[in-house]
Amino acid sequence: MRRLIVLASMLLATSASWAQASLQERIKTIQADPAALQAAVDAGHKASFFCANCHGDKGISKSADVPNLAGQNPAYLLEQIRKFGSGERKDAFMQGLIKVLKDEDRVQIALFYAQTPVPPGAADSGQLARGKLLFDKLCARCHGEQARGNEMFPRLAGQRQPYLQTSITRYRDGTGIRNNQLMAIATSTLKDEDIRALSHYLTQLP
Ligand code: HEC
Ligand code: HEC
């Protein structure tokens, strides 16, 4: 019986990751066709009407603890939506909300936010030199020289400063709200002042 349960849960996990892989494929297929992309972006704008309450109409967030979604890589957005849905990433509002989204809504919303521009945020200029030094040394190899990310790693440039500071601290402290092994290693040597400097540097990048 135990074996059967283990087997059944393995099968379920595998089919869930297949389903996610095919959503990521769907993003690429749509992006390759300009007319399909435009239609998906328009549909994503409509489907995101409720998200706008917190993330803003164009993905520019309305409060300090809510991230901008504008300009973010669609593959990353889709993956975070999946993580909230599965409970791997924890947030009371997001976990509840995400359950109502159908697969096609998720794809369209990710494509919509990805193509809206994100303006750089205001920062404390006294933090920038230290932030840049740390970023170039510890972070740029994954997030990119200009922190614009790619399919594998999120964009950080222009993200809200308080949200960055909280997120980096959570990865470092392993609070269980957000876990990622690569990020746990990358942040393990950071002091609180380093995290503050990094978040000010990143928010003002274009
Ligand atoms: C009640 C406010 C609220 C609403 C409405 C809301 N969100 Fe969020 N969202 C948040 C907060 C807060 C976070 C950050 C959670 C954390 O600190 O990890 C977040 C995080 C996210 C992230 C992760 C971004 C990143 O950079 O990692 C995605 C993707 C997201 N939301 C998508 C959506 C979508 C799609 C909708 C609409 C279906 C939506 N949200 C509606 C508050 C909200
Ligand atoms: C080895 C690759 C790697 C390195 C080095 C790395 N990161 Fe990351 N980072 C990732 C991955 C992968 C994710 C997405 C993890 C997830 O799904 O939660 C991420 C996520 C993040 C996020 C969350 C973004 C969001 O929108 O919520 C922040 C902030 C971040 N990294 C900052 C940093 C900083 C600052 C450094 C340097 C101290 C750094 N990262 C170094 C791979 C890396």
Short mmCIF file of C-alpha atoms in Angstrom, two decimals, residues 7-155:
data_model
loop_
_atom_site.label_atom_id
_atom_site.label_comp_id
_atom_site.label_asym_id
_atom_site.label_seq_id
_atom_site.Cartn_x
_atom_site.Cartn_y
_atom_site.Cartn_z
CA LEU A 7 4.26 5.44 -6.91
CA ALA A 8 1.02 7.36 -7.35
CA SER A 9 2.53 10.56 -5.94
CA MET A 10 5.58 10.17 -8.17
CA LEU A 11 3.32 9.83 -11.20
CA LEU A 12 1.34 12.89 -10.16
CA ALA A 13 4.49 14.97 -9.70
CA THR A 14 5.75 13.89 -13.12
CA SER A 15 2.53 14.75 -14.90
CA ALA A 16 2.46 18.14 -13.15
CA SER A 17 5.95 18.95 -14.39
CA TRP A 18 5.02 17.80 -17.91
CA ALA A 19 2.01 20.09 -17.81
CA GLN A 20 4.24 22.99 -16.73
CA ALA A 21 6.81 22.19 -19.44
CA SER A 22 4.07 22.35 -22.05
CA LEU A 23 2.93 25.76 -20.74
CA GLN A 24 6.50 27.01 -21.12
CA GLU A 25 6.51 25.60 -24.68
CA ARG A 26 3.24 27.38 -25.35
CA ILE A 27 4.85 30.71 -24.42
CA LYS A 28 7.59 30.14 -27.00
CA THR A 29 5.11 29.12 -29.70
CA ILE A 30 3.01 32.25 -29.14
CA GLN A 31 6.09 34.52 -29.03
CA ALA A 32 7.18 33.22 -32.43
CA ASP A 33 3.97 34.49 -34.06
CA PRO A 34 3.46 38.31 -33.84
CA ALA A 35 -0.31 38.17 -34.39
CA ALA A 36 -0.78 35.42 -31.79
CA LEU A 37 1.44 37.34 -29.37
CA GLN A 38 -0.62 40.52 -29.75
CA ALA A 39 -3.86 38.57 -29.18
CA ALA A 40 -2.39 36.86 -26.09
CA VAL A 41 -1.15 40.19 -24.68
CA ASP A 42 -4.62 41.76 -25.13
CA ALA A 43 -6.28 38.75 -23.52
CA GLY A 44 -3.70 38.81 -20.71
CA HIS A 45 -4.45 42.48 -20.03
CA LYS A 46 -8.15 41.63 -19.60
CA ALA A 47 -7.48 38.50 -17.54
CA SER A 48 -5.21 40.49 -15.18
CA PHE A 49 -7.90 43.03 -14.18
CA PHE A 50 -8.02 41.69 -10.64
CA CYS A 51 -4.24 41.48 -10.29
CA ALA A 52 -4.13 45.23 -11.07
CA ASN A 53 -5.53 45.97 -7.58
CA CYS A 54 -2.10 45.22 -6.16
CA HIS A 55 0.31 44.90 -9.10
CA GLY A 56 -1.00 48.00 -10.94
CA ASP A 57 -2.70 48.19 -14.33
CA LYS A 58 0.58 47.86 -16.27
CA GLY A 59 2.40 45.71 -13.73
CA ILE A 60 3.88 48.67 -11.84
CA SER A 61 3.04 47.80 -8.26
CA LYS A 62 1.07 50.11 -5.99
CA SER A 63 2.79 49.31 -2.71
CA ALA A 64 6.22 48.62 -1.32
CA ASP A 65 5.80 44.92 -0.53
CA VAL A 66 4.16 44.03 -3.85
CA PRO A 67 6.58 43.33 -6.70
CA ASN A 68 6.44 44.95 -10.13
CA LEU A 69 5.58 42.36 -12.75
CA ALA A 70 6.30 44.70 -15.69
CA GLY A 71 9.27 43.73 -17.83
CA GLN A 72 9.69 40.41 -16.04
CA ASN A 73 10.57 37.32 -18.06
CA PRO A 74 7.39 35.38 -18.89
CA ALA A 75 9.00 32.00 -18.12
CA TYR A 76 9.86 33.23 -14.62
CA LEU A 77 6.35 34.67 -14.06
CA LEU A 78 4.77 31.39 -15.11
CA GLU A 79 7.08 29.42 -12.82
CA GLN A 80 6.26 31.64 -9.81
CA ILE A 81 2.52 31.29 -10.51
CA ARG A 82 3.05 27.51 -10.47
CA LYS A 83 4.98 27.73 -7.17
CA PHE A 84 2.22 29.73 -5.45
CA GLY A 85 -0.31 27.19 -6.75
CA SER A 86 1.65 24.22 -5.39
CA GLY A 87 2.47 25.96 -2.08
CA GLU A 88 6.24 25.82 -2.69
CA ARG A 89 6.17 29.63 -2.43
CA LYS A 90 4.03 31.08 0.33
CA ASP A 91 1.83 34.16 0.36
CA ALA A 92 -1.71 34.12 1.73
CA PHE A 93 -3.21 36.29 -1.04
CA MET A 94 -1.27 34.90 -3.97
CA GLN A 95 -1.81 31.25 -3.09
CA GLY A 96 -5.58 31.70 -2.96
CA LEU A 97 -5.82 33.87 -6.06
CA ILE A 98 -3.73 31.77 -8.33
CA LYS A 99 -5.96 28.71 -8.00
CA VAL A 100 -8.71 30.33 -10.06
CA LEU A 101 -6.44 30.93 -13.05
CA LYS A 102 -6.73 28.47 -15.93
CA ASP A 103 -3.62 27.41 -17.85
CA GLU A 104 -4.31 29.70 -20.80
CA ASP A 105 -4.94 32.69 -18.45
CA ARG A 106 -1.54 32.06 -16.85
CA VAL A 107 0.24 32.06 -20.21
CA GLN A 108 -1.56 35.19 -21.42
CA ILE A 109 -1.02 37.11 -18.17
CA ALA A 110 2.71 36.25 -18.18
CA LEU A 111 3.03 37.44 -21.80
CA PHE A 112 1.11 40.65 -21.04
CA TYR A 113 3.27 41.70 -18.10
CA ALA A 114 6.50 40.70 -19.85
CA GLN A 115 5.99 43.28 -22.59
CA THR A 116 5.12 46.29 -20.40
CA PRO A 117 8.10 48.54 -19.58
CA VAL A 118 9.28 49.03 -15.99
CA PRO A 119 10.61 52.46 -14.90
CA PRO A 120 13.66 52.60 -12.61
CA GLY A 121 12.87 53.25 -8.92
CA ALA A 122 14.26 55.94 -6.58
CA ALA A 123 17.28 54.93 -4.50
CA ASP A 124 19.61 56.21 -1.78
CA SER A 125 22.66 57.30 -3.80
CA GLY A 126 24.94 56.54 -0.85
CA GLN A 127 24.25 52.80 -1.28
CA LEU A 128 24.98 52.48 -4.99
CA ALA A 129 28.75 51.94 -5.09
CA ARG A 130 28.65 49.15 -2.51
CA GLY A 131 25.58 47.62 -4.14
CA LYS A 132 27.23 47.50 -7.55
CA LEU A 133 30.41 45.97 -6.18
CA LEU A 134 28.48 43.17 -4.48
CA PHE A 135 26.18 42.60 -7.45
CA ASP A 136 29.03 42.33 -9.97
CA LYS A 137 30.88 39.90 -7.71
CA LEU A 138 28.06 37.67 -6.45
CA CYS A 139 24.97 38.00 -8.64
CA ALA A 140 25.71 39.12 -12.21
CA ARG A 141 26.75 35.69 -13.45
CA CYS A 142 23.16 34.48 -13.14
CA HIS A 143 20.98 37.62 -13.27
CA GLY A 144 23.08 39.28 -16.04
CA GLU A 145 25.46 42.27 -16.04
CA GLN A 146 22.51 44.68 -16.14
CA ALA A 147 20.27 42.55 -13.89
CA ARG A 148 17.76 42.06 -16.70
CA GLY A 149 17.55 38.29 -16.25
CA ASN A 150 16.55 35.70 -18.86
CA GLU A 151 14.40 32.56 -19.10
CA MET A 152 16.21 30.95 -16.17
CA PHE A 153 16.71 33.90 -13.82
CA PRO A 154 14.41 36.80 -12.93
CA ARG A 155 14.92 40.42 -13.91
#
